PDB file of C-alpha atoms (C1' of nucleotides) in Angstrom:
ATOM      1  CA  VAL G   1       0.000   0.000   0.000  1.00 71.00           C
ATOM      2  CA  THR G   2       1.663   3.208  -1.154  1.00 73.00           C
ATOM      3  CA  ASP G   3       0.613   6.789  -0.506  1.00 65.00           C
ATOM      4  CA  LEU G   4      -1.125   6.759  -3.859  1.00 60.00           C
ATOM      5  CA  ASP G   5      -3.069   3.674  -2.823  1.00 76.00           C
ATOM      6  CA  ARG G   6      -4.081   5.337   0.405  1.00 76.00           C
ATOM      7  CA  ASN G   7      -5.914   8.021  -1.551  1.00 88.00           C
ATOM      8  CA  LEU G   8      -7.678   5.374  -3.578  1.00 95.00           C
ATOM      9  CA  LEU G   9      -8.754   3.529  -0.445  1.00 97.00           C
ATOM     10  CA  GLN G  10     -10.309   6.683   0.991  1.00 96.00           C
ATOM     11  CA  LEU G  11     -13.124   6.373  -1.539  1.00 97.00           C
ATOM     12  CA  PRO G  12     -16.426   4.718  -0.584  1.00 98.00           C
ATOM     13  CA  ALA G  13     -16.248   0.921  -0.461  1.00 98.00           C
ATOM     14  CA  TRP G  14     -18.528   0.497  -3.477  1.00 98.00           C
ATOM     15  CA  GLU G  15     -16.083   2.558  -5.543  1.00 98.00           C
ATOM     16  CA  VAL G  16     -12.968   0.877  -4.175  1.00 98.00           C
ATOM     17  CA  ALA G  17     -14.315  -2.651  -4.677  1.00 98.00           C
ATOM     18  CA  PRO G  18     -14.153  -2.658  -8.509  1.00 98.00           C
ATOM     19  CA  LEU G  19     -10.824  -0.789  -8.468  1.00 97.00           C
ATOM     20  CA  LEU G  20      -9.190  -3.507  -6.351  1.00 97.00           C
ATOM     21  CA  LEU G  21      -9.762  -6.125  -9.047  1.00 98.00           C
ATOM     22  CA  GLY G  22      -6.377  -7.112 -10.451  1.00 97.00           C
ATOM     23  CA  SER G  23      -4.456  -6.028  -7.339  1.00 97.00           C
ATOM     24  CA  LEU G  24      -2.081  -8.453  -5.648  1.00 97.00           C
ATOM     25  CA  LEU G  25      -2.222  -9.881  -2.158  1.00 98.00           C
ATOM     26  CA  ILE G  26       1.217 -10.991  -0.982  1.00 98.00           C
ATOM     27  CA  ARG G  27       1.590 -13.249   2.054  1.00 98.00           C
ATOM     28  CA  GLU G  28       5.065 -14.033   3.335  1.00 98.00           C
ATOM     29  CA  THR G  29       5.324 -17.228   5.322  1.00 95.00           C
ATOM     30  CA  ALA G  30       7.894 -19.946   5.906  1.00 92.00           C
ATOM     31  CA  GLY G  31      10.405 -17.996   3.805  1.00 94.00           C
ATOM     32  CA  GLN G  32       8.138 -17.938   0.775  1.00 96.00           C
ATOM     33  CA  GLN G  33       5.802 -15.490  -0.882  1.00 98.00           C
ATOM     34  CA  LEU G  34       2.261 -16.625  -1.551  1.00 98.00           C
ATOM     35  CA  ILE G  35       0.765 -14.325  -4.161  1.00 98.00           C
ATOM     36  CA  GLY G  36      -2.824 -14.078  -5.363  1.00 98.00           C
ATOM     37  CA  ARG G  37      -4.526 -11.693  -7.749  1.00 98.00           C
ATOM     38  CA  ILE G  38      -7.828 -10.280  -6.528  1.00 98.00           C
ATOM     39  CA  VAL G  39     -10.583 -11.353  -8.932  1.00 98.00           C
ATOM     40  CA  GLU G  40     -13.798 -10.940  -6.889  1.00 98.00           C
ATOM     41  CA  THR G  41     -14.846  -8.346  -4.289  1.00 98.00           C
ATOM     42  CA  GLU G  42     -17.883  -7.077  -2.382  1.00 98.00           C
ATOM     43  CA  ALA G  43     -18.470  -3.693  -0.724  1.00 98.00           C
ATOM     44  CA  TYR G  44     -19.913  -3.174   2.785  1.00 98.00           C
ATOM     45  CA  ASP G  45     -20.782   0.173   4.362  1.00 98.00           C
ATOM     46  CA  GLN G  46     -22.152   1.435   7.689  1.00 98.00           C
ATOM     47  CA  ASN G  47     -25.322   2.668   5.965  1.00 97.00           C
ATOM     48  CA  ASP G  48     -25.901  -0.819   4.579  1.00 97.00           C
ATOM     49  CA  ALA G  49     -27.965  -3.236   6.687  1.00 97.00           C
ATOM     50  CA  ALA G  50     -25.943  -6.205   5.413  1.00 97.00           C
ATOM     51  CA  SER G  51     -22.733  -4.801   6.876  1.00 98.00           C
ATOM     52  CA  HIS G  52     -21.254  -5.694  10.257  1.00 98.00           C
ATOM     53  CA  SER G  53     -20.660  -1.960  10.769  1.00 98.00           C
ATOM     54  CA  TYR G  54     -24.358  -1.122  10.336  1.00 97.00           C
ATOM     55  CA  LYS G  55     -25.072  -1.432  14.048  1.00 96.00           C
ATOM     56  CA  GLY G  56     -22.254   0.906  14.951  1.00 96.00           C
ATOM     57  CA  ARG G  57     -18.763   0.673  16.322  1.00 97.00           C
ATOM     58  CA  THR G  58     -18.318  -2.387  18.556  1.00 97.00           C
ATOM     59  CA  PRO G  59     -15.252  -4.352  19.641  1.00 96.00           C
ATOM     60  CA  ARG G  60     -15.794  -6.643  16.667  1.00 97.00           C
ATOM     61  CA  THR G  61     -16.252  -3.930  14.022  1.00 98.00           C
ATOM     62  CA  ASP G  62     -13.783  -1.428  15.446  1.00 98.00           C
ATOM     63  CA  VAL G  63     -11.214  -1.748  12.672  1.00 98.00           C
ATOM     64  CA  MET G  64     -13.865  -1.110  10.007  1.00 98.00           C
ATOM     65  CA  PHE G  65     -14.119   2.389  11.462  1.00 98.00           C
ATOM     66  CA  GLY G  66     -10.353   2.833  11.558  1.00 97.00           C
ATOM     67  CA  PRO G  67      -7.974   4.080   8.863  1.00 96.00           C
ATOM     68  CA  ALA G  68      -8.146   2.704   5.330  1.00 97.00           C
ATOM     69  CA  GLY G  69      -5.621   0.123   4.223  1.00 97.00           C
ATOM     70  CA  ARG G  70      -5.935  -2.095   7.288  1.00 97.00           C
ATOM     71  CA  ALA G  71      -7.221  -5.660   7.301  1.00 98.00           C
ATOM     72  CA  TYR G  72     -10.595  -6.501   8.817  1.00 98.00           C
ATOM     73  CA  VAL G  73     -10.669 -10.244   9.536  1.00 98.00           C
ATOM     74  CA  TYR G  74     -13.734 -11.792  11.108  1.00 98.00           C
ATOM     75  CA  PHE G  75     -14.677 -15.315  12.213  1.00 98.00           C
ATOM     76  CA  THR G  76     -17.981 -16.748  11.055  1.00 97.00           C
ATOM     77  CA  TYR G  77     -20.088 -19.918  10.960  1.00 96.00           C
ATOM     78  CA  GLY G  78     -18.049 -21.292  13.832  1.00 96.00           C
ATOM     79  CA  MET G  79     -15.103 -22.244  11.649  1.00 96.00           C
ATOM     80  CA  HIS G  80     -14.225 -19.752   8.929  1.00 97.00           C
ATOM     81  CA  TYR G  81     -12.288 -16.520   8.590  1.00 98.00           C
ATOM     82  CA  CYS G  82     -13.007 -13.848   5.973  1.00 98.00           C
ATOM     83  CA  PHE G  83     -10.633 -11.082   4.895  1.00 98.00           C
ATOM     84  CA  ASN G  84     -11.580  -7.478   4.136  1.00 98.00           C
ATOM     85  CA  ILE G  85      -9.678  -4.302   3.226  1.00 98.00           C
ATOM     86  CA  VAL G  86     -10.824  -1.291   5.238  1.00 98.00           C
ATOM     87  CA  THR G  87     -11.845   1.728   3.142  1.00 98.00           C
ATOM     88  CA  GLY G  88     -13.112   5.270   3.643  1.00 97.00           C
ATOM     89  CA  PRO G  89     -12.087   7.988   6.087  1.00 97.00           C
ATOM     90  CA  GLU G  90     -11.373   7.243   9.722  1.00 97.00           C
ATOM     91  CA  GLY G  91     -14.573   7.125  11.714  1.00 97.00           C
ATOM     92  CA  HIS G  92     -16.576   5.729   8.802  1.00 98.00           C
ATOM     93  CA  GLY G  93     -17.248   1.968   8.944  1.00 98.00           C
ATOM     94  CA  SER G  94     -16.714   0.434   5.539  1.00 98.00           C
ATOM     95  CA  ALA G  95     -14.634  -2.308   3.935  1.00 98.00           C
ATOM     96  CA  VAL G  96     -14.242  -4.484   0.861  1.00 98.00           C
ATOM     97  CA  LEU G  97     -14.588  -8.254   1.281  1.00 98.00           C
ATOM     98  CA  ILE G  98     -12.146 -10.240  -0.853  1.00 98.00           C
ATOM     99  CA  ARG G  99     -14.171 -13.180  -2.165  1.00 98.00           C
ATOM    100  CA  ALA G 100     -11.702 -14.833  -4.558  1.00 98.00           C
ATOM    101  CA  LEU G 101      -8.086 -14.798  -5.698  1.00 98.00           C
ATOM    102  CA  GLU G 102      -6.312 -16.170  -8.730  1.00 97.00           C
ATOM    103  CA  PRO G 103      -3.284 -18.015  -7.328  1.00 97.00           C
ATOM    104  CA  LEU G 104      -0.069 -16.757  -8.955  1.00 97.00           C
ATOM    105  CA  GLN G 105       2.839 -17.908  -6.796  1.00 97.00           C
ATOM    106  CA  GLY G 106       3.374 -20.377  -3.963  1.00 97.00           C
ATOM    107  CA  ILE G 107       0.618 -22.606  -5.266  1.00 96.00           C
ATOM    108  CA  ASP G 108       2.183 -25.778  -3.857  1.00 95.00           C
ATOM    109  CA  MET G 109       2.117 -24.322  -0.381  1.00 96.00           C
ATOM    110  CA  MET G 110      -1.446 -23.075  -0.776  1.00 96.00           C
ATOM    111  CA  MET G 111      -2.449 -26.603  -1.747  1.00 95.00           C
ATOM    112  CA  GLN G 112      -0.845 -27.941   1.405  1.00 94.00           C
ATOM    113  CA  TYR G 113      -2.711 -25.474   3.578  1.00 95.00           C
ATOM    114  CA  ARG G 114      -5.971 -26.298   1.796  1.00 93.00           C
ATOM    115  CA  SER G 115      -5.594 -30.037   1.266  1.00 80.00           C
ATOM    116  CA  ALA G 116      -7.017 -30.988   4.618  1.00 72.00           C
ATOM    117  CA  HIS G 117     -10.203 -29.050   3.892  1.00 71.00           C
ATOM    118  CA  GLY G 118     -11.248 -29.786   0.310  1.00 69.00           C
ATOM    119  CA  LEU G 119     -10.903 -28.765  -3.305  1.00 77.00           C
ATOM    120  CA  GLY G 120     -10.660 -25.281  -4.745  1.00 90.00           C
ATOM    121  CA  LEU G 121      -7.689 -23.199  -3.689  1.00 95.00           C
ATOM    122  CA  THR G 122      -8.822 -19.603  -3.353  1.00 97.00           C
ATOM    123  CA  ASP G 123     -12.294 -19.439  -4.950  1.00 96.00           C
ATOM    124  CA  GLY G 124     -14.179 -18.307  -1.860  1.00 97.00           C
ATOM    125  CA  PRO G 125     -13.666 -15.827   0.987  1.00 97.00           C
ATOM    126  CA  ALA G 126     -12.939 -18.467   3.639  1.00 97.00           C
ATOM    127  CA  LYS G 127     -10.938 -20.680   1.283  1.00 97.00           C
ATOM    128  CA  LEU G 128      -8.460 -17.933   0.421  1.00 98.00           C
ATOM    129  CA  CYS G 129      -7.903 -17.297   4.118  1.00 98.00           C
ATOM    130  CA  GLN G 130      -6.982 -20.949   4.595  1.00 96.00           C
ATOM    131  CA  ALA G 131      -4.696 -20.944   1.536  1.00 97.00           C
ATOM    132  CA  LEU G 132      -2.839 -17.820   2.703  1.00 98.00           C
ATOM    133  CA  LEU G 133      -2.914 -18.625   6.416  1.00 97.00           C
ATOM    134  CA  ILE G 134      -4.940 -15.564   7.306  1.00 98.00           C
ATOM    135  CA  ASP G 135      -6.676 -15.676  10.666  1.00 97.00           C
ATOM    136  CA  LYS G 136      -7.887 -13.332  13.387  1.00 97.00           C
ATOM    137  CA  GLY G 137      -4.285 -12.408  14.155  1.00 97.00           C
ATOM    138  CA  PHE G 138      -4.350 -10.214  11.068  1.00 98.00           C
ATOM    139  CA  ASN G 139      -7.343  -8.198  12.223  1.00 98.00           C
ATOM    140  CA  GLY G 140      -6.200  -4.563  12.178  1.00 98.00           C
ATOM    141  CA  HIS G 141      -2.972  -5.386  10.324  1.00 98.00           C
ATOM    142  CA  ASN G 142      -1.534  -2.585   8.192  1.00 96.00           C
ATOM    143  CA  LEU G 143      -1.459  -3.913   4.636  1.00 96.00           C
ATOM    144  CA  SER G 144       1.666  -1.955   3.720  1.00 95.00           C
ATOM    145  CA  VAL G 145       3.705  -4.084   6.121  1.00 95.00           C
ATOM    146  CA  PRO G 146       4.891  -7.717   5.843  1.00 96.00           C
ATOM    147  CA  PRO G 147       3.907 -10.483   6.190  1.00 98.00           C
ATOM    148  CA  LEU G 148       0.699  -9.474   4.426  1.00 97.00           C
ATOM    149  CA  ILE G 149       0.822  -6.770   1.769  1.00 97.00           C
ATOM    150  CA  LEU G 150      -1.627  -5.312  -0.724  1.00 97.00           C
ATOM    151  CA  ARG G 151      -0.095  -4.146  -4.004  1.00 96.00           C
ATOM    152  CA  THR G 152      -2.645  -2.259  -6.029  1.00 95.00           C
ATOM    153  CA  ALA G 153      -2.675  -2.384  -9.815  1.00 94.00           C
ATOM    154  CA  SER G 154      -3.984   0.083 -12.350  1.00 93.00           C
ATOM    155  CA  PRO G 155      -7.759  -0.171 -12.792  1.00 94.00           C
ATOM    156  CA  LEU G 156      -9.087  -2.676 -15.302  1.00 97.00           C
ATOM    157  CA  PRO G 157     -11.023  -1.522 -18.361  1.00 97.00           C
ATOM    158  CA  SER G 158     -14.674  -1.289 -17.357  1.00 95.00           C
ATOM    159  CA  GLY G 159     -15.519  -3.907 -19.974  1.00 97.00           C
ATOM    160  CA  GLU G 160     -13.640  -6.517 -17.938  1.00 98.00           C
ATOM    161  CA  VAL G 161     -15.555  -5.821 -14.730  1.00 98.00           C
ATOM    162  CA  VAL G 162     -18.896  -7.496 -14.026  1.00 97.00           C
ATOM    163  CA  ARG G 163     -21.202  -6.007 -11.381  1.00 97.00           C
ATOM    164  CA  THR G 164     -23.886  -8.091  -9.620  1.00 96.00           C
ATOM    165  CA  THR G 165     -25.749  -8.423  -6.325  1.00 96.00           C
ATOM    166  CA  ARG G 166     -23.876  -9.800  -3.336  1.00 96.00           C
ATOM    167  CA  ILE G 167     -23.752 -13.423  -2.200  1.00 96.00           C
ATOM    168  CA  GLY G 168     -24.778 -15.097   1.037  1.00 95.00           C
ATOM    169  CA  ILE G 169     -26.638 -12.204   2.655  1.00 95.00           C
ATOM    170  CA  SER G 170     -30.280 -11.814   3.663  1.00 93.00           C
ATOM    171  CA  ARG G 171     -30.588  -8.028   3.850  1.00 95.00           C
ATOM    172  CA  GLU G 172     -29.979  -5.394   1.172  1.00 96.00           C
ATOM    173  CA  GLN G 173     -30.044  -8.082  -1.488  1.00 94.00           C
ATOM    174  CA  GLU G 174     -30.916  -5.533  -4.155  1.00 95.00           C
ATOM    175  CA  LYS G 175     -27.622  -3.664  -3.806  1.00 97.00           C
ATOM    176  CA  ALA G 176     -25.305  -4.527  -6.739  1.00 97.00           C
ATOM    177  CA  TRP G 177     -22.066  -4.263  -4.773  1.00 98.00           C
ATOM    178  CA  ARG G 178     -20.324  -7.428  -5.960  1.00 97.00           C
ATOM    179  CA  PHE G 179     -17.653  -7.136  -8.643  1.00 98.00           C
ATOM    180  CA  TYR G 180     -15.576  -9.710 -10.472  1.00 97.00           C
ATOM    181  CA  ILE G 181     -13.287 -10.027 -13.475  1.00 98.00           C
ATOM    182  CA  ARG G 182     -15.226 -11.205 -16.496  1.00 96.00           C
ATOM    183  CA  GLY G 183     -14.412 -14.732 -17.579  1.00 94.00           C
ATOM    184  CA  ASN G 184     -11.994 -15.460 -14.731  1.00 96.00           C
ATOM    185  CA  ASP G 185     -11.785 -19.123 -13.696  1.00 94.00           C
ATOM    186  CA  TYR G 186     -11.385 -18.486  -9.978  1.00 95.00           C
ATOM    187  CA  ILE G 187     -14.658 -16.732  -9.146  1.00 96.00           C
ATOM    188  CA  SER G 188     -16.485 -18.230  -6.143  1.00 95.00           C
ATOM    189  CA  LYS G 189     -19.344 -20.589  -6.873  1.00 84.00           C
ATOM    190  CA  PRO G 190     -22.168 -19.883  -4.401  1.00 76.00           C
TER     191      PRO G 190
ATOM    192  C1'  DT O   1     -25.988 -30.616 -11.678  1.00 82.93           C
ATOM    193  C1'  DG O   2     -28.462 -29.156  -7.880  1.00 82.93           C
ATOM    194  C1'  DC O   3     -30.577 -29.222  -3.272  1.00 82.93           C
ATOM    195  C1'  DC O   4     -29.973 -30.264   1.638  1.00 82.93           C
ATOM    196  C1'  DT O   5     -27.520 -30.470   5.826  1.00 82.93           C
ATOM    197  C1'  DG O   6     -23.951 -30.705   9.497  1.00 82.93           C
ATOM    198  C1'  DA O   7     -20.052 -28.504  11.540  1.00 82.93           C
ATOM    199  C1'  DT O   8     -19.216 -25.109  15.181  1.00 82.93           C
ATOM    200  C1'  DG O   9     -18.235 -20.253  17.793  1.00 82.93           C
ATOM    201  C1'  DT O  10     -19.326 -15.408  18.160  1.00 82.93           C
ATOM    202  C1'  DT O  11     -22.570 -11.782  18.183  1.00 82.93           C
ATOM    203  C1'  DC O  12     -26.883 -10.005  18.742  1.00 82.93           C
ATOM    204  C1'  DT O  13     -31.961 -10.185  20.207  1.00 82.93           C
TER     205       DT O  13
ATOM    206  C1'  DG B   1     -32.092 -18.774  21.244  1.00 82.93           C
ATOM    207  C1'  DA B   2     -31.344 -17.331  16.469  1.00 82.93           C
ATOM    208  C1'  DA B   3     -28.618 -15.670  12.919  1.00 82.93           C
ATOM    209  C1'  DC B   4     -24.501 -15.693  10.556  1.00 82.93           C
ATOM    210  C1'  DA B   5     -20.508 -11.664   4.429  1.00 82.93           C
ATOM    211  C1'  DT B   6     -19.132 -20.380   4.550  1.00 82.93           C
ATOM    212  C1'  DC B   7     -17.758 -24.886   2.979  1.00 82.93           C
ATOM    213  C1'  DA B   8     -17.869 -29.800   1.971  1.00 82.93           C
ATOM    214  C1'  DG B   9     -20.104 -34.032   1.515  1.00 82.93           C
ATOM    215  C1'  DG B  10     -24.215 -36.767   0.611  1.00 82.93           C
ATOM    216  C1'  DC B  11     -27.926 -38.109  -2.105  1.00 82.93           C
ATOM    217  C1'  DA B  12     -31.559 -37.545  -5.730  1.00 82.93           C
ATOM    218  C1'  DC B  13     -32.228 -36.748 -10.403  1.00 82.93           C
TER     219       DC B  13
END
DNA sequence: TGCCTGATGTTCT
DNA sequence: GAACATCAGGCAC
């Protein structure tokens, strides 16, 4: 995350979400770099009833209200972690959920971390956390610092970005705040 | 290919 | 007590 990126991440989550497509997530572990390209995202905002931050700032959602460029990692369904990138100005609770990555480097190691759980390396928000060893310890982590770094890329042509409604939520289902790279093979399959 | 369900802990009502 | 930003495995077609 560079200074330039920080400006980008100040935007509302629903504007940042499509811009993050194509960016790289770099996880350093066991002397190796695990690298994935972001191919699917969803936006969540404090004025959005589907968002954890909707009910206000709590111990759980605190980092969503913090500075942009941090990681918001939450635990759900009794067994899974999901990884978000905090957006917007400090004091505003918003973030972008990373739903899928295209594995680029360190694939063997990702397979090891995933093999005990099932098939599909990084095509789902909880799967990519397993593949990259992301857990609650990364909640609040600054994504400009190892061992977990976000490297943003230049925005994709709008023709390559598909926009749809979000997945796995019961409220605000009409909001089209899910974005993915058209034709990519690693999009999550709900 | 598609629907159903169990696993399992935290947060909220 | 219920809901939950999920996943994998089972079974019917």
